[in-house]
PDB file of C-alpha atoms in Angstrom:
ATOM      1  CA  GLY K   4       0.000   0.000   0.000  1.00  0.00           C
ATOM      2  CA  GLY K   5       1.012   3.606  -0.545  1.00  0.00           C
ATOM      3  CA  GLY K   6       1.445   6.414   1.889  1.00  0.00           C
ATOM      4  CA  ALA K   7       4.238   7.538   4.090  1.00  0.00           C
ATOM      5  CA  PRO K   8       5.216   5.797   7.305  1.00  0.00           C
ATOM      6  CA  PRO K   9       4.437   7.786  10.465  1.00  0.00           C
ATOM      7  CA  GLY K  10       7.043   9.931  12.173  1.00  0.00           C
ATOM      8  CA  PHE K  11       8.971   9.158  15.324  1.00  0.00           C
ATOM      9  CA  SER K  12       8.503  10.789  18.725  1.00  0.00           C
ATOM     10  CA  ASN K  13      11.193  13.180  19.903  1.00  0.00           C
ATOM     11  CA  LEU K  14      12.416  11.812  23.211  1.00  0.00           C
ATOM     12  CA  GLY K  15      14.635  14.780  24.088  1.00  0.00           C
ATOM     13  CA  ASN K  16      17.190  15.937  21.513  1.00  0.00           C
ATOM     14  CA  THR K  17      16.595  12.905  19.301  1.00  0.00           C
ATOM     15  CA  CYS K  18      15.914  14.884  16.108  1.00  0.00           C
ATOM     16  CA  TYR K  19      19.154  13.557  14.549  1.00  0.00           C
ATOM     17  CA  LEU K  20      18.055   9.982  15.259  1.00  0.00           C
ATOM     18  CA  ASN K  21      14.464  10.516  14.105  1.00  0.00           C
ATOM     19  CA  ALA K  22      15.527  12.169  10.841  1.00  0.00           C
ATOM     20  CA  THR K  23      17.931   9.310  10.106  1.00  0.00           C
ATOM     21  CA  LEU K  24      15.380   6.612  10.936  1.00  0.00           C
ATOM     22  CA  GLN K  25      12.736   8.377   8.841  1.00  0.00           C
ATOM     23  CA  CYS K  26      15.111   8.393   5.849  1.00  0.00           C
ATOM     24  CA  LEU K  27      15.825   4.677   6.321  1.00  0.00           C
ATOM     25  CA  ALA K  28      12.074   3.990   6.540  1.00  0.00           C
ATOM     26  CA  TYR K  29      11.697   5.527   3.060  1.00  0.00           C
ATOM     27  CA  LEU K  30      14.321   3.284   1.409  1.00  0.00           C
ATOM     28  CA  PRO K  31      12.115   0.480   0.030  1.00  0.00           C
ATOM     29  CA  THR K  32      14.710  -2.258  -0.545  1.00  0.00           C
ATOM     30  CA  PHE K  33      16.611  -1.606   2.691  1.00  0.00           C
ATOM     31  CA  CYS K  34      13.398  -1.351   4.692  1.00  0.00           C
ATOM     32  CA  GLN K  35      11.999  -4.534   3.162  1.00  0.00           C
ATOM     33  CA  CYS K  36      15.237  -6.422   3.804  1.00  0.00           C
ATOM     34  CA  VAL K  37      15.450  -5.371   7.469  1.00  0.00           C
ATOM     35  CA  ALA K  38      11.712  -5.654   8.192  1.00  0.00           C
ATOM     36  CA  THR K  39      11.566  -9.207   6.818  1.00  0.00           C
ATOM     37  CA  LEU K  40      14.491 -10.517   8.863  1.00  0.00           C
ATOM     38  CA  PRO K  41      13.414 -13.409  11.089  1.00  0.00           C
ATOM     39  CA  PRO K  42      12.220 -12.522  14.603  1.00  0.00           C
ATOM     40  CA  PRO K  43      14.863 -12.199  17.332  1.00  0.00           C
ATOM     41  CA  SER K  44      14.480 -15.788  18.574  1.00  0.00           C
ATOM     42  CA  THR K  45      15.778 -17.131  15.252  1.00  0.00           C
ATOM     43  CA  ALA K  46      17.643 -14.083  13.963  1.00  0.00           C
ATOM     44  CA  SER K  47      21.154 -14.953  15.091  1.00  0.00           C
ATOM     45  CA  SER K  48      21.042 -18.368  13.432  1.00  0.00           C
ATOM     46  CA  SER K  49      19.471 -16.901  10.283  1.00  0.00           C
ATOM     47  CA  LEU K  50      21.993 -14.068  10.088  1.00  0.00           C
ATOM     48  CA  ALA K  51      24.747 -16.667  10.300  1.00  0.00           C
ATOM     49  CA  ALA K  52      23.082 -18.909   7.724  1.00  0.00           C
ATOM     50  CA  SER K  53      22.749 -16.042   5.239  1.00  0.00           C
ATOM     51  CA  SER K  54      26.290 -14.865   5.837  1.00  0.00           C
ATOM     52  CA  PRO K  55      29.184 -15.167   3.378  1.00  0.00           C
ATOM     53  CA  ARG K  56      30.671 -18.183   5.182  1.00  0.00           C
ATOM     54  CA  GLY K  57      27.421 -20.003   5.809  1.00  0.00           C
ATOM     55  CA  GLY K  58      26.084 -21.016   9.159  1.00  0.00           C
ATOM     56  CA  GLY K  59      28.233 -23.940  10.202  1.00  0.00           C
ATOM     57  CA  ASP K  60      31.744 -22.538   9.818  1.00  0.00           C
ATOM     58  CA  GLY K  61      31.976 -20.408  12.940  1.00  0.00           C
ATOM     59  CA  PRO K  62      31.491 -21.359  16.550  1.00  0.00           C
ATOM     60  CA  PRO K  63      27.901 -21.204  17.776  1.00  0.00           C
ATOM     61  CA  ARG K  64      27.072 -17.891  19.432  1.00  0.00           C
ATOM     62  CA  ALA K  65      25.131 -18.110  22.680  1.00  0.00           C
ATOM     63  CA  LYS K  66      24.802 -14.335  22.904  1.00  0.00           C
ATOM     64  CA  THR K  67      23.888 -11.820  20.238  1.00  0.00           C
ATOM     65  CA  SER K  68      26.248  -8.938  19.515  1.00  0.00           C
ATOM     66  CA  ALA K  69      25.359  -5.277  19.989  1.00  0.00           C
ATOM     67  CA  GLY K  70      25.108  -4.999  16.203  1.00  0.00           C
ATOM     68  CA  GLN K  71      22.606  -7.845  16.007  1.00  0.00           C
ATOM     69  CA  ARG K  72      20.541  -6.309  18.805  1.00  0.00           C
ATOM     70  CA  ILE K  73      20.406  -2.880  17.128  1.00  0.00           C
ATOM     71  CA  THR K  74      19.422  -4.573  13.855  1.00  0.00           C
ATOM     72  CA  MET K  75      16.526  -6.315  15.627  1.00  0.00           C
ATOM     73  CA  MET K  76      15.467  -3.005  17.221  1.00  0.00           C
ATOM     74  CA  LEU K  77      15.470  -1.373  13.786  1.00  0.00           C
ATOM     75  CA  ARG K  78      13.527  -4.365  12.414  1.00  0.00           C
ATOM     76  CA  SER K  79      10.835  -3.869  15.059  1.00  0.00           C
ATOM     77  CA  LEU K  80      10.649  -0.125  14.446  1.00  0.00           C
ATOM     78  CA  LEU K  81      10.403  -0.473  10.650  1.00  0.00           C
ATOM     79  CA  ARG K  82       7.766  -3.206  10.933  1.00  0.00           C
ATOM     80  CA  ARG K  83       5.627  -0.951  13.119  1.00  0.00           C
ATOM     81  CA  ALA K  84       6.213   2.069  10.876  1.00  0.00           C
ATOM     82  CA  HIS K  85       4.917   0.096   7.910  1.00  0.00           C
ATOM     83  CA  GLY K  86       2.086  -1.593   9.827  1.00  0.00           C
ATOM     84  CA  LEU K  87       3.524  -5.106   9.576  1.00  0.00           C
ATOM     85  CA  ASP K  88       2.996  -6.238  13.184  1.00  0.00           C
ATOM     86  CA  ASP K  89      -0.145  -8.093  14.205  1.00  0.00           C
ATOM     87  CA  ALA K  90      -2.860  -6.129  15.977  1.00  0.00           C
ATOM     88  CA  GLY K  91      -2.298  -5.933  19.681  1.00  0.00           C
ATOM     89  CA  ASN K  92       1.378  -6.885  19.603  1.00  0.00           C
ATOM     90  CA  ARG K  93       3.446  -4.997  22.106  1.00  0.00           C
ATOM     91  CA  ASP K  94       7.185  -4.604  22.184  1.00  0.00           C
ATOM     92  CA  ASP K  95       9.864  -2.469  23.839  1.00  0.00           C
ATOM     93  CA  GLU K  96       9.286   0.463  21.558  1.00  0.00           C
ATOM     94  CA  GLY K  97       5.522   0.619  21.129  1.00  0.00           C
ATOM     95  CA  LYS K  98       2.331   0.648  23.076  1.00  0.00           C
ATOM     96  CA  GLY K  99       0.326  -1.844  21.064  1.00  0.00           C
ATOM     97  CA  ARG K 100      -0.027   0.096  17.840  1.00  0.00           C
ATOM     98  CA  SER K 101      -2.611  -1.645  15.697  1.00  0.00           C
ATOM     99  CA  SER K 102      -1.998  -3.256  12.347  1.00  0.00           C
ATOM    100  CA  GLY K 103      -1.870  -0.947   9.366  1.00  0.00           C
ATOM    101  CA  ARG K 104      -0.460   2.526   9.067  1.00  0.00           C
ATOM    102  CA  SER K 105      -1.503   5.250  11.422  1.00  0.00           C
ATOM    103  CA  SER K 106      -0.650   8.920  11.672  1.00  0.00           C
ATOM    104  CA  ALA K 107       0.390   8.467  15.308  1.00  0.00           C
ATOM    105  CA  ALA K 108       4.091   8.954  15.955  1.00  0.00           C
ATOM    106  CA  ILE K 109       6.086   5.895  16.986  1.00  0.00           C
ATOM    107  CA  SER K 110       8.497   5.977  19.918  1.00  0.00           C
ATOM    108  CA  PRO K 111      12.057   4.851  19.051  1.00  0.00           C
ATOM    109  CA  LYS K 112      12.782   4.339  22.785  1.00  0.00           C
ATOM    110  CA  ALA K 113      14.761   1.088  22.469  1.00  0.00           C
ATOM    111  CA  ILE K 114      17.061   2.544  19.809  1.00  0.00           C
ATOM    112  CA  VAL K 115      17.530   5.739  21.853  1.00  0.00           C
ATOM    113  CA  ARG K 116      18.568   3.577  24.841  1.00  0.00           C
ATOM    114  CA  ALA K 117      21.038   1.666  22.622  1.00  0.00           C
ATOM    115  CA  VAL K 118      22.651   4.786  21.123  1.00  0.00           C
ATOM    116  CA  PRO K 119      25.421   5.142  23.770  1.00  0.00           C
ATOM    117  CA  SER K 120      26.772   1.703  22.835  1.00  0.00           C
ATOM    118  CA  LEU K 121      27.063   2.545  19.124  1.00  0.00           C
ATOM    119  CA  GLY K 122      30.238   4.617  19.404  1.00  0.00           C
ATOM    120  CA  ARG K 123      31.986   1.838  21.329  1.00  0.00           C
ATOM    121  CA  THR K 124      30.972  -1.230  19.354  1.00  0.00           C
ATOM    122  CA  ALA K 125      30.485  -0.269  15.740  1.00  0.00           C
ATOM    123  CA  GLY K 126      32.758  -2.195  13.423  1.00  0.00           C
ATOM    124  CA  GLY K 127      35.919  -1.316  15.278  1.00  0.00           C
ATOM    125  CA  ARG K 128      35.470   2.385  14.353  1.00  0.00           C
ATOM    126  CA  GLY K 129      34.772   3.449  17.941  1.00  0.00           C
ATOM    127  CA  GLY K 130      35.950   6.729  19.383  1.00  0.00           C
ATOM    128  CA  TYR K 131      32.621   8.595  19.243  1.00  0.00           C
ATOM    129  CA  LYS K 132      30.531   8.910  22.391  1.00  0.00           C
ATOM    130  CA  PHE K 133      26.804   9.307  21.931  1.00  0.00           C
ATOM    131  CA  ARG K 134      25.120  10.618  25.070  1.00  0.00           C
ATOM    132  CA  PRO K 135      21.391  10.506  25.782  1.00  0.00           C
ATOM    133  CA  GLY K 136      19.714  13.905  25.796  1.00  0.00           C
ATOM    134  CA  ARG K 137      22.521  15.611  23.904  1.00  0.00           C
ATOM    135  CA  GLN K 138      22.259  16.907  20.363  1.00  0.00           C
ATOM    136  CA  GLU K 139      24.195  14.645  18.008  1.00  0.00           C
ATOM    137  CA  ASP K 140      25.111  14.587  14.352  1.00  0.00           C
ATOM    138  CA  ALA K 141      22.737  12.642  12.062  1.00  0.00           C
ATOM    139  CA  HIS K 142      25.584  11.520   9.790  1.00  0.00           C
ATOM    140  CA  GLU K 143      27.638  10.212  12.743  1.00  0.00           C
ATOM    141  CA  PHE K 144      24.588   8.320  13.953  1.00  0.00           C
ATOM    142  CA  LEU K 145      23.934   6.813  10.505  1.00  0.00           C
ATOM    143  CA  VAL K 146      27.577   5.764  10.065  1.00  0.00           C
ATOM    144  CA  HIS K 147      27.726   4.150  13.510  1.00  0.00           C
ATOM    145  CA  LEU K 148      24.307   2.507  13.128  1.00  0.00           C
ATOM    146  CA  LEU K 149      25.236   0.952   9.769  1.00  0.00           C
ATOM    147  CA  ASP K 150      28.688  -0.057  11.050  1.00  0.00           C
ATOM    148  CA  ALA K 151      27.082  -1.794  14.036  1.00  0.00           C
ATOM    149  CA  MET K 152      24.565  -3.598  11.810  1.00  0.00           C
ATOM    150  CA  ASN K 153      27.328  -4.741   9.452  1.00  0.00           C
ATOM    151  CA  ASP K 154      29.536  -5.828  12.354  1.00  0.00           C
ATOM    152  CA  GLY K 155      26.634  -7.787  13.866  1.00  0.00           C
ATOM    153  CA  GLU K 156      26.044  -9.681  10.641  1.00  0.00           C
ATOM    154  CA  LEU K 157      29.755 -10.460  10.224  1.00  0.00           C
ATOM    155  CA  ARG K 158      30.061 -11.631  13.837  1.00  0.00           C
ATOM    156  CA  ALA K 159      27.025 -13.886  13.382  1.00  0.00           C
ATOM    157  CA  ALA K 160      29.039 -15.479  10.577  1.00  0.00           C
ATOM    158  CA  GLY K 161      32.044 -15.919  12.865  1.00  0.00           C
ATOM    159  CA  ILE K 162      34.025 -13.056  11.293  1.00  0.00           C
ATOM    160  CA  ASP K 163      35.524 -10.467  13.629  1.00  0.00           C
ATOM    161  CA  GLN K 164      36.675  -7.591  11.454  1.00  0.00           C
ATOM    162  CA  ARG K 165      38.755  -6.141  14.287  1.00  0.00           C
ATOM    163  CA  ILE K 166      41.193  -9.034  13.973  1.00  0.00           C
ATOM    164  CA  SER K 167      43.873  -8.048  11.500  1.00  0.00           C
ATOM    165  CA  GLY K 168      44.517 -10.192   8.459  1.00  0.00           C
ATOM    166  CA  TRP K 169      41.106 -11.872   8.143  1.00  0.00           C
ATOM    167  CA  ARG K 170      40.299 -10.371   4.733  1.00  0.00           C
ATOM    168  CA  GLY K 171      43.061 -12.139   2.814  1.00  0.00           C
ATOM    169  CA  ARG K 172      42.339 -15.590   4.222  1.00  0.00           C
ATOM    170  CA  LEU K 173      38.669 -16.086   3.486  1.00  0.00           C
ATOM    171  CA  PRO K 174      37.205 -18.023   0.534  1.00  0.00           C
ATOM    172  CA  VAL K 175      35.356 -14.982  -0.849  1.00  0.00           C
ATOM    173  CA  PRO K 176      37.160 -11.801  -1.911  1.00  0.00           C
ATOM    174  CA  ARG K 177      35.303  -9.361   0.372  1.00  0.00           C
ATOM    175  CA  PRO K 178      32.724 -11.007   2.645  1.00  0.00           C
ATOM    176  CA  ASP K 179      31.779  -7.608   4.077  1.00  0.00           C
ATOM    177  CA  GLU K 180      30.485  -6.635   0.618  1.00  0.00           C
ATOM    178  CA  THR K 181      27.879  -9.400   0.771  1.00  0.00           C
ATOM    179  CA  THR K 182      26.232  -8.321   4.013  1.00  0.00           C
ATOM    180  CA  LEU K 183      23.011  -6.316   4.243  1.00  0.00           C
ATOM    181  CA  VAL K 184      24.559  -2.840   4.686  1.00  0.00           C
ATOM    182  CA  PRO K 185      27.045  -2.867   1.775  1.00  0.00           C
ATOM    183  CA  ARG K 186      24.443  -4.426  -0.525  1.00  0.00           C
ATOM    184  CA  HIS K 187      22.255  -1.356   0.032  1.00  0.00           C
ATOM    185  CA  PHE K 188      24.799   1.413   0.577  1.00  0.00           C
ATOM    186  CA  GLY K 189      27.779   0.318  -1.523  1.00  0.00           C
ATOM    187  CA  GLY K 190      29.969  -0.664   1.394  1.00  0.00           C
ATOM    188  CA  LEU K 191      31.662   2.706   1.773  1.00  0.00           C
ATOM    189  CA  LEU K 192      30.661   4.594   4.887  1.00  0.00           C
TER     190      LEU K 192
END
């Protein structure tokens, strides 16, 4: 169906985050790819199975990475923005918004709570400290969000890009170019 997804509630200097999330919600292929990821209970095994190395090559992961968690938060937010959740479903970020699009703003509370971890965990880039309630740069947020998502998908595949020398020893030329983020954004952040 047509129409624009609803906006996101400002939770105190979150304009940078809301503007970035709104832009992502308008990217049809990216939004569809993220929104149709399997639910969190099966996501880590599915992310590993769809990864460049396949599911069985790396050690099993008992715990999801920060990147995988932020990807699942974005999945939930995009599903609600596009009215894909069942009526009456409740999650961390919403208050039971009904199925179908609505003009009511959606609260990105879970992502706002996760923002401080982005500067520390994103793809080895690090060095940037996001602080709740402070004005931040939308581009910095986007770069760190996409880095974290990419890192989460690589870690689910058993690839830790912070370890030097991994690129030259894998069976595919650039496994990071086959993950969700580079497929949609060209891999250069």
